[in-house]
């Protein structure tokens, strides 16, 4: 039990996960604002297909990094799959095309074909986030992720990344029995690299992403949940899956907690919640668990967001 530890020095990325509707965006916005109020330059980025940063901050946030507030170094960005795929294509399209077209006569649409394979977008999302973090434009990036299942899949992907790209390319290459021989010697005309060099660079990138997301000092995983059966079950699943992939969840926020038993309704709800809160506390005694009370107000606008932030950090 304790306060969330994401304001520590050295933290570069805070990943906020959890099922839909539990308060991920509210928490991500609050954390980002608090860090910005502490004097850091912060980017809050949402990859949820139905983003809501604009609604919460009451300023337009879109697919270009934009400043959310004049007083603090707080910036926002909502990324769509189209943008992620577009960047992926810019980064890998020419290499893939070069590799494949050296063996088979394919046109550039082949790149679209690989790009449409399931998982590519998520794979590239991690690279996208890593570049933002390493770009040093921001001190901290707070990532408001898409609902649970999606994100879990995403974090398993770096290892699959290479397999994916290689399988698709090899599919064509294997038509040619000389492949293994050529692999080491054939130099591609545009980049002057050998096939092996290009594939090795994909491998190195996949490894770098894995290393990046497993860096416990720089990347903090925070799960938001609610004290109800489904919330707890999904949290257990999420924590387990993350930890099976060597990603440690250090922080759990239990949101929408009823504070006072001031009527029969609240008394009953509090009792119901109490059971699940205890279960989370018993199960995750080694983590920082913060209770966030259900607010009577809508959490919108800087004032309410900063009130929420105070509750998380103090
Ligand atoms: N502690 C709270 N008290 C009152 N309303 C809350 C609280 N946390 C979240 N909400 C509201 O619940 C809704 C869902 O929150 P949101 O952060 O958008 O969830 P998610 O991003 O997980 O889908 C929003 O309308 C938000 O204002
Ligand atoms: Mg959200």
PDB file of N, CA, C and O in Angstrom, residues 7 15 24 40 65 78 101 109 127 138 189-190 194 217 225 231 283 290 297 313:
ATOM      1  N   UNK A   7       6.184   9.656  -9.974  1.00  0.00           N
ATOM      2  CA  UNK A   7       6.827  10.967 -10.049  1.00  0.00           C
ATOM      3  C   UNK A   7       8.316  10.852  -9.741  1.00  0.00           C
ATOM      4  O   UNK A   7       9.034  11.845  -9.709  1.00  0.00           O
ATOM      5  N   UNK A  15       2.493   3.970 -18.213  1.00  0.00           N
ATOM      6  CA  UNK A  15       1.467   3.331 -19.011  1.00  0.00           C
ATOM      7  C   UNK A  15       0.235   3.054 -18.165  1.00  0.00           C
ATOM      8  O   UNK A  15       0.318   2.381 -17.159  1.00  0.00           O
ATOM      9  N   UNK A  24      -9.449   5.254 -16.839  1.00  0.00           N
ATOM     10  CA  UNK A  24      -8.072   5.342 -17.349  1.00  0.00           C
ATOM     11  C   UNK A  24      -7.726   6.752 -17.804  1.00  0.00           C
ATOM     12  O   UNK A  24      -6.693   7.299 -17.424  1.00  0.00           O
ATOM     13  N   UNK A  40       7.608  19.516 -15.000  1.00  0.00           N
ATOM     14  CA  UNK A  40       8.103  18.654 -16.081  1.00  0.00           C
ATOM     15  C   UNK A  40       7.377  18.982 -17.382  1.00  0.00           C
ATOM     16  O   UNK A  40       6.262  19.492 -17.382  1.00  0.00           O
ATOM     17  N   UNK A  65       0.821  16.714 -31.967  1.00  0.00           N
ATOM     18  CA  UNK A  65       1.123  17.107 -30.591  1.00  0.00           C
ATOM     19  C   UNK A  65       0.754  18.577 -30.405  1.00  0.00           C
ATOM     20  O   UNK A  65       1.181  19.426 -31.172  1.00  0.00           O
ATOM     21  N   UNK A  78      -3.608  12.481 -29.685  1.00  0.00           N
ATOM     22  CA  UNK A  78      -4.472  11.314 -29.856  1.00  0.00           C
ATOM     23  C   UNK A  78      -4.056  10.624 -31.140  1.00  0.00           C
ATOM     24  O   UNK A  78      -4.159  11.220 -32.213  1.00  0.00           O
ATOM     25  N   UNK A 101      11.220  -7.345 -53.646  1.00  0.00           N
ATOM     26  CA  UNK A 101      11.286  -7.162 -55.097  1.00  0.00           C
ATOM     27  C   UNK A 101      12.615  -7.635 -55.669  1.00  0.00           C
ATOM     28  O   UNK A 101      12.769  -7.780 -56.872  1.00  0.00           O
ATOM     29  N   UNK A 109       2.247  -2.317 -53.756  1.00  0.00           N
ATOM     30  CA  UNK A 109       1.075  -2.678 -52.948  1.00  0.00           C
ATOM     31  C   UNK A 109       1.368  -3.811 -51.978  1.00  0.00           C
ATOM     32  O   UNK A 109       0.658  -3.999 -50.993  1.00  0.00           O
ATOM     33  N   UNK A 127       6.880   1.133 -31.033  1.00  0.00           N
ATOM     34  CA  UNK A 127       8.009   1.844 -31.605  1.00  0.00           C
ATOM     35  C   UNK A 127       7.754   3.360 -31.606  1.00  0.00           C
ATOM     36  O   UNK A 127       8.632   4.160 -31.279  1.00  0.00           O
ATOM     37  N   UNK A 138      10.117  15.522 -24.400  1.00  0.00           N
ATOM     38  CA  UNK A 138       9.355  15.505 -23.152  1.00  0.00           C
ATOM     39  C   UNK A 138      10.154  14.831 -22.041  1.00  0.00           C
ATOM     40  O   UNK A 138      10.949  13.943 -22.303  1.00  0.00           O
ATOM     41  N   UNK A 189      20.303  -3.007 -54.389  1.00  0.00           N
ATOM     42  CA  UNK A 189      20.900  -1.904 -55.149  1.00  0.00           C
ATOM     43  C   UNK A 189      20.676  -0.524 -54.518  1.00  0.00           C
ATOM     44  O   UNK A 189      21.557   0.300 -54.530  1.00  0.00           O
ATOM     45  N   UNK A 190      19.521  -0.308 -53.929  1.00  0.00           N
ATOM     46  CA  UNK A 190      19.267   1.034 -53.380  1.00  0.00           C
ATOM     47  C   UNK A 190      20.008   1.317 -52.084  1.00  0.00           C
ATOM     48  O   UNK A 190      20.721   2.304 -51.969  1.00  0.00           O
ATOM     49  N   UNK A 194      23.045  -5.868 -47.470  1.00  0.00           N
ATOM     50  CA  UNK A 194      22.646  -7.228 -47.812  1.00  0.00           C
ATOM     51  C   UNK A 194      21.314  -7.509 -47.134  1.00  0.00           C
ATOM     52  O   UNK A 194      20.924  -6.818 -46.192  1.00  0.00           O
ATOM     53  N   UNK A 217      13.057   1.136 -14.256  1.00  0.00           N
ATOM     54  CA  UNK A 217      13.275   2.481 -13.717  1.00  0.00           C
ATOM     55  C   UNK A 217      12.585   3.536 -14.581  1.00  0.00           C
ATOM     56  O   UNK A 217      12.113   4.541 -14.080  1.00  0.00           O
ATOM     57  N   UNK A 225      -8.674   0.146 -11.870  1.00  0.00           N
ATOM     58  CA  UNK A 225      -9.753  -0.816 -11.782  1.00  0.00           C
ATOM     59  C   UNK A 225     -10.884  -0.257 -10.927  1.00  0.00           C
ATOM     60  O   UNK A 225     -10.763   0.842 -10.377  1.00  0.00           O
ATOM     61  N   UNK A 231     -14.263  -5.992 -12.677  1.00  0.00           N
ATOM     62  CA  UNK A 231     -13.070  -5.154 -12.598  1.00  0.00           C
ATOM     63  C   UNK A 231     -11.908  -5.914 -11.975  1.00  0.00           C
ATOM     64  O   UNK A 231     -10.778  -5.887 -12.478  1.00  0.00           O
ATOM     65  N   UNK A 283      -4.267  -9.503  -2.268  1.00  0.00           N
ATOM     66  CA  UNK A 283      -3.561 -10.139  -3.368  1.00  0.00           C
ATOM     67  C   UNK A 283      -2.316  -9.371  -3.801  1.00  0.00           C
ATOM     68  O   UNK A 283      -1.332  -9.965  -4.236  1.00  0.00           O
ATOM     69  N   UNK A 290      -3.850   2.711  -4.559  1.00  0.00           N
ATOM     70  CA  UNK A 290      -4.467   3.991  -4.179  1.00  0.00           C
ATOM     71  C   UNK A 290      -5.970   3.903  -4.415  1.00  0.00           C
ATOM     72  O   UNK A 290      -6.405   3.412  -5.458  1.00  0.00           O
ATOM     73  N   UNK A 297     -18.844  15.267  -8.760  1.00  0.00           N
ATOM     74  CA  UNK A 297     -18.758  16.122  -9.949  1.00  0.00           C
ATOM     75  C   UNK A 297     -18.250  15.328 -11.127  1.00  0.00           C
ATOM     76  O   UNK A 297     -17.587  14.310 -10.985  1.00  0.00           O
ATOM     77  N   UNK A 313      -1.715  11.693  -5.514  1.00  0.00           N
ATOM     78  CA  UNK A 313      -0.318  11.890  -5.128  1.00  0.00           C
ATOM     79  C   UNK A 313      -0.097  12.200  -3.664  1.00  0.00           C
ATOM     80  O   UNK A 313       1.027  12.210  -3.187  1.00  0.00           O
TER      81      UNK A 313
END
